[in-house]
CSV table of C-alpha atoms and ligand atoms in Angstrom, one decimal:
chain,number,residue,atom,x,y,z
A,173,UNK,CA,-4.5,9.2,-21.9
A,174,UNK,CA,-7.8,9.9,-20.3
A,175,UNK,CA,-9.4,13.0,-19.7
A,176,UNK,CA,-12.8,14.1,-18.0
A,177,UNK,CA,-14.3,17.0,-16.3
A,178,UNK,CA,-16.1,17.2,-13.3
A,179,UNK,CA,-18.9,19.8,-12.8
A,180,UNK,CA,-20.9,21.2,-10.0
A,181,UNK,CA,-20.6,23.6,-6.9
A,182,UNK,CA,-16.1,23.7,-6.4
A,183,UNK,CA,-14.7,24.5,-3.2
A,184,UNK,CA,-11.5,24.7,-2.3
A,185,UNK,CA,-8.8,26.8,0.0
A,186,UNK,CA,-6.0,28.9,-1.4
A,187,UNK,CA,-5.0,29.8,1.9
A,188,UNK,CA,-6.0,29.3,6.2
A,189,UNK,CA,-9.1,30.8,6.7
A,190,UNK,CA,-7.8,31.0,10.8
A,191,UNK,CA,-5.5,34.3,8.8
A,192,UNK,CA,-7.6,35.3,6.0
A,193,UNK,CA,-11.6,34.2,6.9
A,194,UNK,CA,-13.8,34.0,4.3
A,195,UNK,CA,-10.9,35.6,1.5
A,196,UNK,CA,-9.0,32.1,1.6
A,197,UNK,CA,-12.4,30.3,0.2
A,198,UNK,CA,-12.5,29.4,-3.5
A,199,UNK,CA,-16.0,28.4,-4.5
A,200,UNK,CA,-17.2,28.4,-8.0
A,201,UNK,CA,-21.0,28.3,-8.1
A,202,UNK,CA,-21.3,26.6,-11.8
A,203,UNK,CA,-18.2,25.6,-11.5
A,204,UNK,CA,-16.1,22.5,-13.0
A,205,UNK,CA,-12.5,20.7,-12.6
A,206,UNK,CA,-11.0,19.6,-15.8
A,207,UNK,CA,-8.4,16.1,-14.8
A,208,UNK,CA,-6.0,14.5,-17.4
A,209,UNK,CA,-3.8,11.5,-16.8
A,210,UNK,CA,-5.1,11.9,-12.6
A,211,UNK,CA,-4.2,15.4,-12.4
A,212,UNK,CA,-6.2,18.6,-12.5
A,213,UNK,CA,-5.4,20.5,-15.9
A,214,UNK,CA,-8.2,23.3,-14.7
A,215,UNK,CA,-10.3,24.6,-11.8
A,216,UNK,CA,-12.2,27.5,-11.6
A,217,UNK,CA,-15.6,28.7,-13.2
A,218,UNK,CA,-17.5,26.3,-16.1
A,219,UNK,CA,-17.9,28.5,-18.8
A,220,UNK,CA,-13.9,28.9,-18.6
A,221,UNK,CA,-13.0,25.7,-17.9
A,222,UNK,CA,-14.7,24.2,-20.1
A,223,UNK,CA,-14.5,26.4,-23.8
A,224,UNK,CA,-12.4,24.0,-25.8
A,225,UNK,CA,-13.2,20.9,-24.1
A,226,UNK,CA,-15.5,18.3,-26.1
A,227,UNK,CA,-14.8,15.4,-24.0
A,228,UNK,CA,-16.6,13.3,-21.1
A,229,UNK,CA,-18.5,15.5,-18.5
A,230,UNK,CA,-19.5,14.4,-15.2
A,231,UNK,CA,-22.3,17.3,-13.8
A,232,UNK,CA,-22.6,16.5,-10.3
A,233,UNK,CA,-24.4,19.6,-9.8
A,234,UNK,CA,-26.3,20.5,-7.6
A,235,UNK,CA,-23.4,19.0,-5.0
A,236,UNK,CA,-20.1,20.5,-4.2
A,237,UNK,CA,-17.0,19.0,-5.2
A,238,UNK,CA,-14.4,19.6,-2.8
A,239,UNK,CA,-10.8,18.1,-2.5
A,240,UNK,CA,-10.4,14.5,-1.1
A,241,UNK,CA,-10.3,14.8,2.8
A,242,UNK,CA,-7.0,13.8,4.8
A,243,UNK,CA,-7.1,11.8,7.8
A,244,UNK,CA,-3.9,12.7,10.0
A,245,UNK,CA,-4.4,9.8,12.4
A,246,UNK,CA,-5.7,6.2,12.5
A,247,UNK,CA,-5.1,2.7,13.5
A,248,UNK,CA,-5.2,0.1,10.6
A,249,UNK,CA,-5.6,-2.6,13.3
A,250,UNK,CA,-8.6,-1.3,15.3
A,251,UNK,CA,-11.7,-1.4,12.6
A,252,UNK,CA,-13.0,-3.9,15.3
A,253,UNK,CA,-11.5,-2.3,18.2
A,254,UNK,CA,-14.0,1.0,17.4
A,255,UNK,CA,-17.0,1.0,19.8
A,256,UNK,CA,-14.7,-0.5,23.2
A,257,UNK,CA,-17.1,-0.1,26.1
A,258,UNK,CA,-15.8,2.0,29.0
A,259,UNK,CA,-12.3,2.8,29.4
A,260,UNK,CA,-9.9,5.5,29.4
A,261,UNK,CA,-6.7,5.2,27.5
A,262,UNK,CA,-4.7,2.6,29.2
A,263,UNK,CA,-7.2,0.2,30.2
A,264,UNK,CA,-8.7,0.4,26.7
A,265,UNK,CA,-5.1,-0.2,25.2
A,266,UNK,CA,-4.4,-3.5,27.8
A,267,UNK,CA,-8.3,-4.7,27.8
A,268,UNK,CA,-8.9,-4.1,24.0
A,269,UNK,CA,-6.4,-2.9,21.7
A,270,UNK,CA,-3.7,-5.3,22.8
A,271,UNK,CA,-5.9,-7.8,22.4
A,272,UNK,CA,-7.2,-7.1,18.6
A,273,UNK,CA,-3.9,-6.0,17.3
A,274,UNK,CA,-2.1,-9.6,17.9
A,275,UNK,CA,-5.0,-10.6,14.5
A,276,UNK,CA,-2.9,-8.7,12.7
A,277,UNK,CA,0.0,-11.1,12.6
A,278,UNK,CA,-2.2,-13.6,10.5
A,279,UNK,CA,-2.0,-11.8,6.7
A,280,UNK,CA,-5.4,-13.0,5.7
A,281,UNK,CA,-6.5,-11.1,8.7
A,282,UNK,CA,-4.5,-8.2,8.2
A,283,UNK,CA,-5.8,-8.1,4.3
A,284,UNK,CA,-9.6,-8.3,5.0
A,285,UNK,CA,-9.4,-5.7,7.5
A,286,UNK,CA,-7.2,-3.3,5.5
A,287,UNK,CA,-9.1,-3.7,2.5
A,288,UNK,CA,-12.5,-3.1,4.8
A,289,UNK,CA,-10.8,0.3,6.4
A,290,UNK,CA,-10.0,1.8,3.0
A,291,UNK,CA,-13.3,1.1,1.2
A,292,UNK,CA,-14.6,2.5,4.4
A,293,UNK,CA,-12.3,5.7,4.0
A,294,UNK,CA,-13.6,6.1,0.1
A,295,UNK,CA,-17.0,5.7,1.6
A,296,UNK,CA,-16.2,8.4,3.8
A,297,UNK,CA,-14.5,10.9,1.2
A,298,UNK,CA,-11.5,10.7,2.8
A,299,UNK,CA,-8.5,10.0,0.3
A,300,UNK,CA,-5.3,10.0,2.3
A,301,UNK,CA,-4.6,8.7,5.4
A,302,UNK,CA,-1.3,8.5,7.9
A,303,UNK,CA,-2.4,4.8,9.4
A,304,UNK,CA,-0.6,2.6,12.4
A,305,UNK,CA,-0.2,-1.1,11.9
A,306,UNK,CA,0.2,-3.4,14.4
A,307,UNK,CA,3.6,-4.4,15.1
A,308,UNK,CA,3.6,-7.3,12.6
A,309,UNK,CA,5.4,-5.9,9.4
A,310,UNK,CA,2.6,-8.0,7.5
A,311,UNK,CA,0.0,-5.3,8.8
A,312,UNK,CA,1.7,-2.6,7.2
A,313,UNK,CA,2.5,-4.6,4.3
A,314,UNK,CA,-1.5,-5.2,4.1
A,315,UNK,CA,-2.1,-1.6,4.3
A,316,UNK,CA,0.3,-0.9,2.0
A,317,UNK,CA,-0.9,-3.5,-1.0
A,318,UNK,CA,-4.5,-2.6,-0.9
A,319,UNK,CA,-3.8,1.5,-0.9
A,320,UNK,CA,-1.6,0.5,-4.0
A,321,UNK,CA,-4.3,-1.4,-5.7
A,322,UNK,CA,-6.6,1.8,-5.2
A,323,UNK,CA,-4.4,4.3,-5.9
A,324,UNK,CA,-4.8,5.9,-2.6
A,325,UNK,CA,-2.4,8.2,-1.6
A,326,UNK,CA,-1.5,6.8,2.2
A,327,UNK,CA,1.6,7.0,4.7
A,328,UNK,CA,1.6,3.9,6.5
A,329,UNK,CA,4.2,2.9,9.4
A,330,UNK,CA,4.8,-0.3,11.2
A,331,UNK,CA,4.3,-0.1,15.2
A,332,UNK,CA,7.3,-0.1,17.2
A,333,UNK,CA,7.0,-1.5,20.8
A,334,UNK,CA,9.2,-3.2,22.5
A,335,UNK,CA,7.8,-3.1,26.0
A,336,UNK,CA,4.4,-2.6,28.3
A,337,UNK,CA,2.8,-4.7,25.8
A,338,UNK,CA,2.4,-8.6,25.6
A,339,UNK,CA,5.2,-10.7,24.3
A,340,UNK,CA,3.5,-11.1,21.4
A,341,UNK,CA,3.1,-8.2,20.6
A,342,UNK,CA,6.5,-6.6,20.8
A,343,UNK,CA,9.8,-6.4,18.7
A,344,UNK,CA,12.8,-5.3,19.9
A,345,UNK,CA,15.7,-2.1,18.9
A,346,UNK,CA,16.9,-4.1,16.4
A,347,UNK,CA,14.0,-5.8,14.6
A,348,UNK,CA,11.7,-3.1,14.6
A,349,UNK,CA,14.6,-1.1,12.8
A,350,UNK,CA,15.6,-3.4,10.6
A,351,UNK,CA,11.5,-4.1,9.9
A,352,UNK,CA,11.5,-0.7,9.1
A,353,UNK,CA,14.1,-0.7,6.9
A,354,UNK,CA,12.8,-3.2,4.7
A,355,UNK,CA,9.2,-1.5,4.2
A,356,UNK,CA,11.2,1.8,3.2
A,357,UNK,CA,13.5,0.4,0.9
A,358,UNK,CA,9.9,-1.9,-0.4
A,359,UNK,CA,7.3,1.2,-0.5
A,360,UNK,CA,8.5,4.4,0.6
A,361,UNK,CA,8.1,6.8,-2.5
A,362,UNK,CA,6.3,4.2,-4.5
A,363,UNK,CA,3.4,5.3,-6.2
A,364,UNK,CA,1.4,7.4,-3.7
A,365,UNK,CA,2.7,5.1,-0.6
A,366,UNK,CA,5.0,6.7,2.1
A,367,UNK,CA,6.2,5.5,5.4
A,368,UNK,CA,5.9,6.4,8.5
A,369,UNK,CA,8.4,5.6,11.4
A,370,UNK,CA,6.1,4.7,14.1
A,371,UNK,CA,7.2,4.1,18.0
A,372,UNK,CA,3.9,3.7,19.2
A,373,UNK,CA,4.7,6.1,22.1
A,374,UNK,CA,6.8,6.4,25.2
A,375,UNK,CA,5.2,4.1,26.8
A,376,UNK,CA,5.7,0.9,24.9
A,377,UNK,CA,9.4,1.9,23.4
A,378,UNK,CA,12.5,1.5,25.5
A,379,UNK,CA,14.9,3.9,25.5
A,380,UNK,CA,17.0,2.0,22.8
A,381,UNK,CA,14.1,1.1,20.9
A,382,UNK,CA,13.6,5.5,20.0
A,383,UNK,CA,17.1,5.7,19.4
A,384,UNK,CA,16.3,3.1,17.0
A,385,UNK,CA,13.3,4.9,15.3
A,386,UNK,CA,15.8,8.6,15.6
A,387,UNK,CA,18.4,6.7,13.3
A,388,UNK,CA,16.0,5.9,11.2
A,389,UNK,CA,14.3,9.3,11.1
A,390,UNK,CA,17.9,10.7,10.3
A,391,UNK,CA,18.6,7.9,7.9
A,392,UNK,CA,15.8,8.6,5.8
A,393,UNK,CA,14.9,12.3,6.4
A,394,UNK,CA,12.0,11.8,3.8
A,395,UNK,CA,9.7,9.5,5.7
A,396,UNK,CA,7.6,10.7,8.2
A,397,UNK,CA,7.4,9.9,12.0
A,398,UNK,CA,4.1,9.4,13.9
A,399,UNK,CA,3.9,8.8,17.6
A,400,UNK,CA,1.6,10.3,20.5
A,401,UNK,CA,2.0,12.9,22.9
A,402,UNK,CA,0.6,14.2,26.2
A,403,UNK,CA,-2.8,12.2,25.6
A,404,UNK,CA,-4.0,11.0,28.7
A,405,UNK,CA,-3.0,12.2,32.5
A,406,UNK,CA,-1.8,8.4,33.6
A,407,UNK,CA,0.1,8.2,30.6
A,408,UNK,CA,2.1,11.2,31.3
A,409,UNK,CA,2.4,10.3,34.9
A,410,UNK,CA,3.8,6.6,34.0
A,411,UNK,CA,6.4,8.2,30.9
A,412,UNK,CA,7.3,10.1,34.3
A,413,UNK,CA,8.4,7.6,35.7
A,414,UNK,CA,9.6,5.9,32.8
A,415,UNK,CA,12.1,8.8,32.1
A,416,UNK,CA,12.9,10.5,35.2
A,417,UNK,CA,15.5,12.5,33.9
A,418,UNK,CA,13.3,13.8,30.9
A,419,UNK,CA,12.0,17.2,32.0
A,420,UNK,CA,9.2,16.5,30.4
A,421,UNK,CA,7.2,14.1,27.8
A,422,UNK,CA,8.4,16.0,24.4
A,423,UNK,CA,11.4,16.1,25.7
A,424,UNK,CA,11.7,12.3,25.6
A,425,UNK,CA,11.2,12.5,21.5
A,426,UNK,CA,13.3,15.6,20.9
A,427,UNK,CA,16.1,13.5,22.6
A,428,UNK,CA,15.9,11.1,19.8
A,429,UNK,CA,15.8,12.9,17.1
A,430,UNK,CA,11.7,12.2,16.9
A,431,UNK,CA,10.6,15.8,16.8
A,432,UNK,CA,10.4,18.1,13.7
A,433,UNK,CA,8.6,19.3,10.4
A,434,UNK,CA,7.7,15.6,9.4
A,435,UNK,CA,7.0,14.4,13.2
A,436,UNK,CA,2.7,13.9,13.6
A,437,UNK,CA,2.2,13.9,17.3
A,438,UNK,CA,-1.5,12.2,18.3
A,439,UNK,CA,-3.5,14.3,20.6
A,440,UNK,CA,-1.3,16.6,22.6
A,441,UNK,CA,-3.9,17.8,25.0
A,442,UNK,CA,-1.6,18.0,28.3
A,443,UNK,CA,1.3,19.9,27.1
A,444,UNK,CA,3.0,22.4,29.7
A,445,UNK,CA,4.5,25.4,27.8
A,446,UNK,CA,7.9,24.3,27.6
A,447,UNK,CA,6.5,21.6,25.5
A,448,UNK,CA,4.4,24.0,23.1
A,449,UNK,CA,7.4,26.3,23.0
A,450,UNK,CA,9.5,22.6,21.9
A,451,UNK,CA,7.0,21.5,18.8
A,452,UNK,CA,6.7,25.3,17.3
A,453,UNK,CA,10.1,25.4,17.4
A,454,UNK,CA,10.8,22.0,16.3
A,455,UNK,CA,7.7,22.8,13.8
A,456,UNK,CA,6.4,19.4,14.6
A,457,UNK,CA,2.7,18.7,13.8
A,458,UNK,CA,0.0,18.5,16.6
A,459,UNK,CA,-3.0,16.3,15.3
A,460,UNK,CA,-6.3,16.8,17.0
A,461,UNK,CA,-8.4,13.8,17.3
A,462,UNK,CA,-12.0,15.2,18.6
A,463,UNK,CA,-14.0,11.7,18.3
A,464,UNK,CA,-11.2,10.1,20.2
A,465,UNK,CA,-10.6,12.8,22.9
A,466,UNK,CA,-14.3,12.7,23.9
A,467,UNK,CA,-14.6,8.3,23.7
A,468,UNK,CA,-11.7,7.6,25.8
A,469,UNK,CA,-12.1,10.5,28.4
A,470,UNK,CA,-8.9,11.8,27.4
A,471,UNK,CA,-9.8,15.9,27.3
A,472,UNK,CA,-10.0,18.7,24.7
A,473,UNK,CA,-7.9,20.2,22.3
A,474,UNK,CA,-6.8,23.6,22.7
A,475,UNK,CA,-7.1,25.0,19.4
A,476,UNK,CA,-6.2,28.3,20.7
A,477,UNK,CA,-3.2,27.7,22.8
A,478,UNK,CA,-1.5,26.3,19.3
A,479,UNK,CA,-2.1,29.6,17.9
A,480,UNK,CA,-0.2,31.4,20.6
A,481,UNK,CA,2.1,33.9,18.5
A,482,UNK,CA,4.9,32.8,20.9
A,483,UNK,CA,4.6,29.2,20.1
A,484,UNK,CA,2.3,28.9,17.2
A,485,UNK,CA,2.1,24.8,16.7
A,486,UNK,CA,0.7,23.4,13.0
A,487,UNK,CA,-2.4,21.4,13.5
A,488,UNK,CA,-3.9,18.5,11.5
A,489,UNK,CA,-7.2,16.7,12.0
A,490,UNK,CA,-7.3,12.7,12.2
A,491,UNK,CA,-10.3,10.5,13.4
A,492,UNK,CA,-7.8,8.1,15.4
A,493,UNK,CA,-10.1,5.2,15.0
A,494,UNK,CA,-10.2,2.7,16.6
A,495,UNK,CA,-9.9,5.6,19.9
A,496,UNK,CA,-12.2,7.6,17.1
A,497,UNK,CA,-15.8,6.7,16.7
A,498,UNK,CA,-16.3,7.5,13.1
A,499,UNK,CA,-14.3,7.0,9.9
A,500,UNK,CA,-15.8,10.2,8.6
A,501,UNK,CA,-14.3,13.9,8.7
A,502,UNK,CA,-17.2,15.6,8.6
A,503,UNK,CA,-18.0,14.0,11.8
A,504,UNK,CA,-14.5,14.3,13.3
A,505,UNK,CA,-15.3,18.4,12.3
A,506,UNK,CA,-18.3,18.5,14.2
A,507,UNK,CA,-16.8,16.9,17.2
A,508,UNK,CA,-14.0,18.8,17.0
A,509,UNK,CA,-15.9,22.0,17.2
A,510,UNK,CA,-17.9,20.5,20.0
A,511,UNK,CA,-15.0,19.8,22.4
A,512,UNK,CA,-13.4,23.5,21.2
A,513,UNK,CA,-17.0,24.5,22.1
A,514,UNK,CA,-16.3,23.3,26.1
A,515,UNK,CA,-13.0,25.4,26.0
A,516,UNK,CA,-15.0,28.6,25.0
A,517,UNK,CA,-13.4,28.5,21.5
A,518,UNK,CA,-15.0,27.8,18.0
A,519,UNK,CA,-14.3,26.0,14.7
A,520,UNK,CA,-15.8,28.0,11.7
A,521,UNK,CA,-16.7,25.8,8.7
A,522,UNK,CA,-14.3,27.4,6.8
A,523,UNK,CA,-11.4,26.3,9.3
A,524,UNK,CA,-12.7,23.3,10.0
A,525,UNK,CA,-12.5,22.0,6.2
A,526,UNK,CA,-9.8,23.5,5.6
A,527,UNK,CA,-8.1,21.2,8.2
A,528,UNK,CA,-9.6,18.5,6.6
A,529,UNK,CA,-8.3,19.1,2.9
A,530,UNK,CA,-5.3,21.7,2.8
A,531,UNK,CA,-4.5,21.7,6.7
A,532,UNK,CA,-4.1,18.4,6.5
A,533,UNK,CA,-2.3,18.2,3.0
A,534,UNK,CA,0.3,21.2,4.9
A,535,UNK,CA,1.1,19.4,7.4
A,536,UNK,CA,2.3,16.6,5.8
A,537,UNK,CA,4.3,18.7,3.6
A,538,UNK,CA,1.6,17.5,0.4
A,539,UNK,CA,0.3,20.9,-0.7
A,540,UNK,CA,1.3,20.4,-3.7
A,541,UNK,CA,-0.2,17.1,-4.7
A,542,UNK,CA,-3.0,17.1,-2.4
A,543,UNK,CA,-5.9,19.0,-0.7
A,544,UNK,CA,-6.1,22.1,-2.8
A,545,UNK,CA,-7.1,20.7,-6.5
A,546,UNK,CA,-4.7,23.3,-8.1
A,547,UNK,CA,-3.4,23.1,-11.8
A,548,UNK,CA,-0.8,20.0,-11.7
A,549,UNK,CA,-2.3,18.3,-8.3
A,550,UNK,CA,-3.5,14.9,-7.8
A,551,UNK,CA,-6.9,14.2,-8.4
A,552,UNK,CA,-8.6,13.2,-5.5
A,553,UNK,CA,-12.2,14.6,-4.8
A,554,UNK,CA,-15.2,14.0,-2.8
A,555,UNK,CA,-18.6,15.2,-4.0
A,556,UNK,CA,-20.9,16.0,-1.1
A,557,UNK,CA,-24.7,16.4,-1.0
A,558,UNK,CA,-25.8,19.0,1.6
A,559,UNK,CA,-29.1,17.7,1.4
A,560,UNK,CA,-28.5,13.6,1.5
A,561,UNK,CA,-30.9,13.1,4.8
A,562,UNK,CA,-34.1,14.2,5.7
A,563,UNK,CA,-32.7,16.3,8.2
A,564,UNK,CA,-30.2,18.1,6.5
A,565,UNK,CA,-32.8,18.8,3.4
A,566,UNK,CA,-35.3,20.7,6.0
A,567,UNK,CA,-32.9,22.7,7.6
A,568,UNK,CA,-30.9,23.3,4.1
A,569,UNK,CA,-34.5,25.1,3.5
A,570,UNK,CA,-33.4,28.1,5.4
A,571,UNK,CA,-29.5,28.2,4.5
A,572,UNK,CA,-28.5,31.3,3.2
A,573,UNK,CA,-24.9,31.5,1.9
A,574,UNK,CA,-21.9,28.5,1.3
A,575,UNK,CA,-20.4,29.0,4.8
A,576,UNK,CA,-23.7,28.2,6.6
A,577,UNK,CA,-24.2,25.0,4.2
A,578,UNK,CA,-20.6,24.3,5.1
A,579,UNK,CA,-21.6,24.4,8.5
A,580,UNK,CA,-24.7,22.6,8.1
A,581,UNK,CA,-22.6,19.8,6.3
A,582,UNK,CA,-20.4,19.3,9.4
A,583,UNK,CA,-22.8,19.5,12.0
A,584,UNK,CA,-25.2,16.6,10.4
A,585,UNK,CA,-22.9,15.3,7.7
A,586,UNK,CA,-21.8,12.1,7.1
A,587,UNK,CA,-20.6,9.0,4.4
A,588,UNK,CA,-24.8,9.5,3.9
A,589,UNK,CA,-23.9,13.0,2.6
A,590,UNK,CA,-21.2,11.5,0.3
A,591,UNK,CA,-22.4,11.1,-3.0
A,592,UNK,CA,-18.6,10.0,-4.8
A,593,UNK,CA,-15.1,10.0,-4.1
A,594,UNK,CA,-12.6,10.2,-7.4
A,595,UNK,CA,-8.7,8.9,-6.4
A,596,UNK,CA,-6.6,10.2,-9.5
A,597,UNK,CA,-9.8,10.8,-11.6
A,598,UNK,CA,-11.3,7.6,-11.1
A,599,UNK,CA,-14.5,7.0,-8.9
A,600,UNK,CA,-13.7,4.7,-6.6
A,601,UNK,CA,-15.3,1.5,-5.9
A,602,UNK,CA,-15.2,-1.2,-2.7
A,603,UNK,CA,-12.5,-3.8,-3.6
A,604,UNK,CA,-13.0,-5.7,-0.6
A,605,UNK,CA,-10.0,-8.0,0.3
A,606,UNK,CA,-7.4,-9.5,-2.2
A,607,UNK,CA,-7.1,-12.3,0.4
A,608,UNK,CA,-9.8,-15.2,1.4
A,609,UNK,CA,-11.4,-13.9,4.7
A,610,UNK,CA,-10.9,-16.2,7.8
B,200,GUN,N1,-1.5,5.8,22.6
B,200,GUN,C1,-0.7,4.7,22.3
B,200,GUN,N2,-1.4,3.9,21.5
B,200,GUN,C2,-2.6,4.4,21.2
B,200,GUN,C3,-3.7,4.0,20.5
B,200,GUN,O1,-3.7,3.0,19.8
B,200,GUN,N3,-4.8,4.9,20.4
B,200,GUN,C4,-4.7,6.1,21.1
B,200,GUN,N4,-5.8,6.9,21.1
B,200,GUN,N5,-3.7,6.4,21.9
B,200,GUN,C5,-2.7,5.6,21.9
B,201,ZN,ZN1,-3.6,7.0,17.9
């Protein structure tokens, strides 16, 4: 049984700030979170939290503890896909992606760079993710393992494809099913792992192939499924022509069963109203990937448009590396409000790490284990210096109140302005890889 406290600046949301502003903030100045067993027993103001307590304190004043971020989007595969020179979103996938992701078939591979993209994630703050494999059950099996050894609360899905990809890079209807199966029955709900059903999108999955991954949605309503949507204008025009008859690209998903309150659709930039009107009322999750949008040309978000009355659509916040160009969220927040920025909309702080903790833990239906740091939640929480560079130190000089050093945080943070991340209590450490490396 071990218990500690945690003390410094605590910030956390007890509701969206994009409905309540500043009222939806919870920030305790001298504040401190008391954890027992990997769950927080108390949150609030020291003095309070702490009478009684005579155990081990951690002061990390003068930083701010905030809940561990939540990453919406990634690719397990692509740590050395990041940084692809010069093409938009097909060409990248055929000239790049396609290329790294057939690695992933060798597990000692798979296990280095797994183990290399959580430590990185740790690095970063960031405590859950919803990764990709590659198409090789053993990459998702990779992911899986080295989460579980850290504790890490992560939602991983084997890639479907069964087309417009290499031969050696594609399963088929039946075997990505039964693949599928056999990770469910293996992780899903163990521990803090959770799958994913994951038809990579309509591009690369035959018509059988989503009926495949809508059985299996319906078969096991618990998991979640993750796909893409209306990211790039080529590949709408080619699922076009790859579905005639659709009357549109959502409307290839909702036929199999793929939209819904546990569907996470990457990007969905391009969407026509119909669509919109299709994921509010389907209350499927949009998840905006800013670094990714502006690498591989593909456009901006509209933040706005999802908060239409008539068709309000939830919205996460994912880096999408190896699209993405950082594995850190307070980067993805400062991109995102620069691509809102070219729409004529804005991100306030307060929304925009909001989307990174609770947002993030709403849409995945996790509110109550993650992202918030109430009584009886998991653990997980990143401690954040507003001061870690140079830079940020001068202009912290002339910062008057939390929602400007918010703002200063996501506009020059990054894993420099990390100073620890705690998974179920415990600071985390870099594991590195179970498995010899290559
Ligand atoms: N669409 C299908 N696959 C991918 C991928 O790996 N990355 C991005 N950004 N879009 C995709
Ligand atoms: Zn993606």
């Amino acid at each position: 049984m071990t218990t500690r406290a945690l003390r410094g600046r605590v910030l956390r949301y007890a509701a969206d700030p994009a409905e309540q502003g500043a009222a939806a903030r919870r920030y305790d100045e001298d504040g401190a979170i008391l954890i027992k067993n990997g769950h927080v027993l108390a949150i609030g103001d020291a003095v309070t939290v702490l009478k009684d307590y005579s155990g081990e304190i951690i002061d990390h004043r003068p930083h701010l503890l905030l809940p561990g971020f939540v990453d919406c989007h990634l690719h397990a595969p692509q740590t050395q896909v990041i940084a692809s020179y010069g093409a938009e979103l097909i060409d990248w996938l055929q000239k790049y992606t396609f290329v790294e992701e057939q690695k992933a078939a060798h597990p000692a591979h798979a296990a280095r760079n797994a183990a290399f993209l959580l430590d990185e994630l740790l690095r970063n703050g960031t405590t859950t993710a919803c990764a990709y494999s590659a198409v090789y059950p053993v990459s998702a099996e990779a992911v899986f393992v080295e989460a579980d050894r850290r504790d890490m609360r992560m939602i991983v899905g084997k890639t479907m494809m069964d087309r417009n990809a290499p031969e050696v890079l594609r399963d088929t209807p039946r075997s990505g099913y039964e693949q599928s199966k056999a990770l469910i029955a293996r992780w899903h709900g163990v521990r803090r792992q959770s799958f994913a059903i994951t038809p990579r999108f309509a591009i690369t999955s035959s018509p059988e192939q989503l009926e495949a991954a809508g059985a299996l949605a319906r078969e096991h309503p618990s998991c979640y499924v993750q796909t893409h949507l209306d990211e790039n204008h080529r590949e709408i025009a080619w699922v076009k022509e790859l579905f005639p008859d659709a009357q549109d690209y959502a409307q290839v998903y909702e036929r199999h069963g793929l939209l819904g309150p546990r569907a996470l659709l990457g990007h969905c930039i391009h969407m026509t109203e119909r669509e919109r009107e299709r994921l509010a009322s389907s209350n499927s999750v949009a998840v905006f990937c800013p670094t990714s949008n502006l690498f591989l040309g593909s456009g901006p978000y509209d933040l706005a448009a999802s908060r239409d009355p008539r068709f309000p659509i939830r919205t996460a916040l994912a880096t999408d590396v190896g699209g993405g160009t950082s594995y850190s969220m307070l980067v993805t927040m400062r991109e995102g409000y620069k691509t809102l920025m070219l729409r004529g909309q804005r991100l306030p702080a307060d929304e925009a790490f909001h989307m990174a903790t609770r947002g993030g833990a709403l849409a995945l239906g996790l509110a109550d284990k993650i992202g918030t740091l109430q009584p009886g939640a998991e653990a997980d929480v990143v401690v954040l210096d507003s001061r870690a560079t140079a830079a940020m130190a001068h202009r912290a000089e002339t910062i008057r109140d939390i929602e400007e050093e918010l703002f200063l945080l996501m506009t020059l943070g990054d894993d420099r302005a990390v100073r620890e991340t705690y998974v179920m209590g415990e600071a985390s450490r870099p594991k590195g890889s179970s498995e010899p490396t290559q």
